[in-house]
CSV table of C-alpha atoms and ligand atoms in Angstrom, one decimal:
chain,number,residue,atom,x,y,z
A,1183,MET,CA,8.7,-6.0,24.7
A,1184,GLY,CA,7.1,-9.1,23.2
A,1185,LYS,CA,5.3,-9.2,19.9
A,1186,HIS,CA,1.9,-7.1,20.3
A,1187,SER,CA,-0.8,-7.8,17.8
A,1188,TYR,CA,-3.2,-4.9,18.2
A,1189,LYS,CA,-6.0,-3.9,16.0
A,1190,LEU,CA,-5.8,-0.2,15.1
A,1191,LEU,CA,-8.5,1.8,13.3
A,1192,ILE,CA,-7.1,5.1,12.0
A,1193,ALA,CA,-9.6,7.6,10.7
A,1194,ALA,CA,-8.5,10.5,8.6
A,1195,THR,CA,-10.6,13.7,8.0
A,1196,GLY,CA,-10.5,16.9,5.9
A,1197,SER,CA,-7.7,18.7,7.4
A,1198,VAL,CA,-4.5,19.6,5.5
A,1199,ALA,CA,-2.8,17.6,8.1
A,1200,ALA,CA,-3.9,14.7,6.4
A,1201,LEU,CA,-1.0,14.8,4.3
A,1202,LYS,CA,0.7,13.2,7.3
A,1203,ILE,CA,-1.3,10.0,6.9
A,1204,PRO,CA,1.2,8.1,4.9
A,1205,ILE,CA,4.1,8.8,7.3
A,1206,LEU,CA,1.9,8.0,10.2
A,1207,LEU,CA,0.8,4.7,8.8
A,1208,LYS,CA,4.5,3.8,7.8
A,1209,SER,CA,5.5,4.6,11.4
A,1210,LEU,CA,2.8,2.3,12.8
A,1211,THR,CA,3.3,-0.6,10.4
A,1212,ASP,CA,7.2,-0.5,10.6
A,1213,GLU,CA,7.2,-0.9,14.3
A,1214,SER,CA,9.3,-3.9,15.1
A,1215,SER,CA,8.4,-4.4,18.8
A,1216,TYR,CA,4.6,-3.9,17.9
A,1217,THR,CA,2.5,-5.7,15.4
A,1218,PHE,CA,-0.1,-3.2,14.8
A,1219,GLU,CA,-2.7,-4.4,12.3
A,1220,VAL,CA,-3.8,-1.1,10.8
A,1221,ARG,CA,-7.1,-0.3,8.9
A,1222,LEU,CA,-7.8,3.2,7.6
A,1223,ILE,CA,-11.2,4.9,7.2
A,1224,LEU,CA,-11.4,8.2,5.3
A,1225,THR,CA,-13.9,11.0,4.8
A,1226,GLU,CA,-14.3,12.3,1.2
A,1227,HIS,CA,-12.5,15.4,1.9
A,1228,ALA,CA,-9.5,13.5,3.6
A,1229,LYS,CA,-8.9,12.0,0.1
A,1230,ASN,CA,-7.7,15.6,-1.2
A,1231,PHE,CA,-4.5,15.6,0.9
A,1232,PHE,CA,-2.6,12.4,-0.1
A,1233,ASP,CA,-2.5,9.7,-2.6
A,1234,LEU,CA,-3.8,6.1,-1.7
A,1235,SER,CA,-0.6,4.8,-3.5
A,1236,GLU,CA,1.5,6.4,-0.8
A,1237,LEU,CA,0.2,4.0,1.9
A,1238,PRO,CA,1.7,0.7,3.2
A,1239,PRO,CA,0.0,-2.0,1.0
A,1240,GLU,CA,-1.1,-4.1,3.9
A,1241,VAL,CA,-3.3,-1.4,5.1
A,1242,LEU,CA,-7.1,-2.0,4.3
A,1243,ILE,CA,-8.7,1.2,3.3
A,1244,TYR,CA,-12.5,2.0,3.5
A,1245,ASP,CA,-14.5,5.0,2.6
A,1246,ASP,CA,-18.2,6.0,2.3
A,1247,LYS,CA,-19.0,3.9,-0.6
A,1248,SER,CA,-17.3,0.9,1.2
A,1249,GLU,CA,-20.5,0.8,3.2
A,1250,TRP,CA,-22.5,0.1,0.3
A,1251,GLU,CA,-20.2,-2.6,-1.1
A,1252,THR,CA,-20.6,-4.8,2.1
A,1253,TRP,CA,-24.3,-4.0,2.7
A,1254,LYS,CA,-26.7,-5.0,0.0
A,1255,GLN,CA,-29.5,-6.5,1.9
A,1256,ARG,CA,-30.8,-7.6,5.4
A,1257,GLY,CA,-28.3,-9.8,7.1
A,1258,ASP,CA,-25.4,-8.4,5.4
A,1259,PRO,CA,-22.7,-6.9,7.6
A,1260,VAL,CA,-22.8,-3.3,8.6
A,1261,LEU,CA,-19.4,-1.9,7.9
A,1262,HIS,CA,-19.3,0.9,10.6
A,1263,ILE,CA,-20.6,-1.6,13.2
A,1264,GLU,CA,-18.1,-4.3,12.1
A,1265,LEU,CA,-15.0,-1.9,12.1
A,1266,GLY,CA,-15.9,-0.9,15.7
A,1267,LYS,CA,-16.2,-4.4,16.9
A,1268,TRP,CA,-12.9,-5.3,15.1
A,1269,ALA,CA,-10.8,-2.5,16.5
A,1270,ASP,CA,-8.9,-2.6,19.8
A,1271,MET,CA,-8.4,1.4,19.6
A,1272,MET,CA,-9.5,4.2,17.1
A,1273,VAL,CA,-7.3,7.2,16.3
A,1274,ILE,CA,-8.8,10.0,14.5
A,1275,ALA,CA,-5.7,11.9,12.9
A,1276,PRO,CA,-6.4,14.6,11.8
A,1277,LEU,CA,-9.7,15.5,13.3
A,1278,ASP,CA,-10.9,18.5,11.3
A,1279,ALA,CA,-13.2,21.1,12.7
A,1280,ASN,CA,-16.2,19.8,10.8
A,1281,THR,CA,-15.8,16.3,12.1
A,1282,LEU,CA,-15.3,17.5,15.6
A,1283,ALA,CA,-18.6,19.4,15.3
A,1284,LYS,CA,-20.6,16.4,14.0
A,1285,MET,CA,-19.1,14.1,16.7
A,1286,ALA,CA,-20.0,16.5,19.5
A,1287,GLN,CA,-23.6,16.7,18.2
A,1288,GLY,CA,-23.8,13.1,17.5
A,1289,ILE,CA,-24.3,13.6,13.7
A,1290,CYS,CA,-23.5,10.5,11.7
A,1291,ASP,CA,-23.6,11.1,8.0
A,1292,ASN,CA,-20.5,9.1,6.8
A,1293,LEU,CA,-18.5,6.0,7.5
A,1294,VAL,CA,-16.1,7.9,10.0
A,1295,THR,CA,-18.9,9.6,12.1
A,1296,CYS,CA,-21.1,6.6,12.0
A,1297,THR,CA,-18.2,4.4,13.3
A,1298,THR,CA,-17.6,7.1,16.2
A,1299,ARG,CA,-21.3,7.3,16.9
A,1300,ALA,CA,-21.4,3.5,17.4
A,1301,TRP,CA,-18.2,3.3,19.2
A,1302,ASP,CA,-17.7,1.0,22.3
A,1303,MET,CA,-16.7,3.5,25.0
A,1304,THR,CA,-15.1,0.9,26.8
A,1305,LYS,CA,-12.3,1.0,24.2
A,1306,PRO,CA,-9.7,4.0,23.7
A,1307,LEU,CA,-10.6,6.6,21.1
A,1308,LEU,CA,-7.8,9.0,20.6
A,1309,PHE,CA,-8.4,12.3,18.6
A,1310,CYS,CA,-5.8,14.7,17.0
A,1311,PRO,CA,-7.5,18.0,16.2
A,1312,ALA,CA,-5.9,20.0,13.3
A,1313,MET,CA,-7.4,23.2,11.9
A,1314,ASN,CA,-6.6,26.8,11.0
A,1315,THR,CA,-5.8,28.8,14.2
A,1316,ARG,CA,-8.8,31.1,13.6
A,1317,MET,CA,-11.1,28.0,13.7
A,1318,TRP,CA,-9.1,26.7,16.8
A,1319,GLU,CA,-9.8,29.7,18.6
A,1320,HIS,CA,-13.4,30.0,17.8
A,1321,PRO,CA,-15.3,29.6,21.1
A,1322,ILE,CA,-17.2,26.6,19.9
A,1323,THR,CA,-14.1,24.5,19.5
A,1324,ALA,CA,-13.4,24.2,23.4
A,1325,LYS,CA,-17.0,23.2,24.1
A,1326,GLN,CA,-16.9,20.5,21.5
A,1327,VAL,CA,-13.3,19.2,22.5
A,1328,ALA,CA,-14.8,19.2,26.2
A,1329,SER,CA,-17.7,16.9,25.0
A,1330,LEU,CA,-15.5,14.4,23.5
A,1331,LYS,CA,-13.3,14.4,26.6
A,1332,GLU,CA,-16.3,14.1,28.9
A,1333,TRP,CA,-17.3,10.9,27.1
A,1334,GLY,CA,-13.8,9.5,27.8
A,1335,HIS,CA,-12.1,10.1,24.4
A,1336,THR,CA,-8.4,11.2,24.7
A,1337,GLU,CA,-7.2,14.5,23.0
A,1338,ILE,CA,-3.8,14.6,21.5
A,1339,PRO,CA,-3.7,18.4,21.4
A,1340,PRO,CA,-2.8,20.5,18.3
A,1341,ILE,CA,0.5,22.4,18.5
A,1342,SER,CA,1.8,26.0,17.5
A,1343,LYS,CA,3.3,26.2,14.0
A,1344,THR,CA,3.5,28.4,11.0
A,1345,LEU,CA,0.7,26.6,9.2
A,1346,ILE,CA,0.7,25.7,5.7
A,1347,CYS,CA,-1.6,28.6,4.8
A,1348,GLY,CA,0.9,31.1,6.4
A,1349,ASP,CA,-0.9,31.7,9.6
A,1350,THR,CA,1.4,31.1,12.8
A,1351,GLY,CA,-0.5,29.7,15.9
A,1352,VAL,CA,-2.0,26.7,17.5
A,1353,GLY,CA,-3.9,24.3,15.1
A,1354,ALA,CA,-1.1,22.1,13.6
A,1355,MET,CA,-1.8,18.4,14.2
A,1356,ALA,CA,0.5,17.0,16.9
A,1357,GLU,CA,3.8,15.6,15.5
A,1358,VAL,CA,3.5,12.1,14.2
A,1359,SER,CA,6.1,10.8,16.7
A,1360,VAL,CA,4.0,12.2,19.5
A,1361,ILE,CA,0.9,10.3,18.1
A,1362,VAL,CA,2.8,7.0,17.6
A,1363,ASP,CA,4.3,7.1,21.1
A,1364,THR,CA,0.7,7.9,22.6
A,1365,ILE,CA,-0.6,4.9,20.6
A,1366,LYS,CA,2.0,2.5,21.9
A,1367,LYS,CA,1.7,3.7,25.5
A,1368,ARG,CA,-2.0,3.4,25.5
A,1369,SER,CA,-2.1,0.1,23.7
A,1370,SER,CA,0.3,-1.5,26.0
A,1371,ASN,CA,-1.8,-0.6,29.3
A,1372,THR,CA,-5.2,-2.0,27.8
B,1761,PCO,C1,0.0,20.6,7.4
B,1761,PCO,C2,1.0,20.7,8.5
B,1761,PCO,C3,1.1,19.3,9.3
B,1761,PCO,C4,2.5,21.0,8.1
B,1761,PCO,O1,3.2,21.2,9.1
B,1761,PCO,C5,0.5,21.7,9.7
B,1761,PCO,O2,0.5,23.0,8.8
B,1761,PCO,C6,-0.8,21.3,10.2
B,1761,PCO,O3,-0.9,20.5,10.8
B,1761,PCO,N1,-2.0,22.0,9.7
B,1761,PCO,C7,-3.3,21.8,10.1
B,1761,PCO,C8,-4.0,22.9,10.3
B,1761,PCO,C9,-4.9,23.1,9.2
B,1761,PCO,O4,-5.7,22.4,8.8
B,1761,PCO,N2,-4.7,24.3,8.6
B,1761,PCO,C10,-5.6,24.8,7.6
B,1761,PCO,C11,-5.5,26.0,7.1
B,1761,PCO,S1,-4.1,26.9,7.7
């Protein structure tokens, strides 16, 4: 497999599974056969689950305030548009219940949801739901996941685990190895 230079936009939202972001990004930037250029966008809630110092130094990180550092006046770049144009693929890992709901309804009130709202649907968008089992089993969840899949987004489904809060059931984010393998497969056939 030759060197791949592939622009990957990772979005993290406010599930406790966001504690896996450092290992996910390390797995993606350590890949020898692939050269993924990785950028990370975060919701405010995602910041509660890991420390930015744990991330590979080459990963550029953007949050809601980044939007207002790049846009000051007419003619300035609009970050959520520029990131969408830059990326070959977007992966939302973890996708929390709140952001899933916002996406399904077209709400765009932060950098992550503005980026998905303006996403070029000809490019792959993968999403990894992660939430408490009780939230996963709420009837609205299946409807919202179905909406995203209807638009062509690809689900990497949650798995059953004894969750960090002690409940056992479906809701844990897919294993990092599964997410990485899915990204590699999808990036090599685009
Ligand atoms: C955190 C991790 C990866 C540890 O194995 C696993 O529990 C998980 O994905 N949980 C996400 C589900 C969640 O957001 N639970 C919130 C309340 S239980």
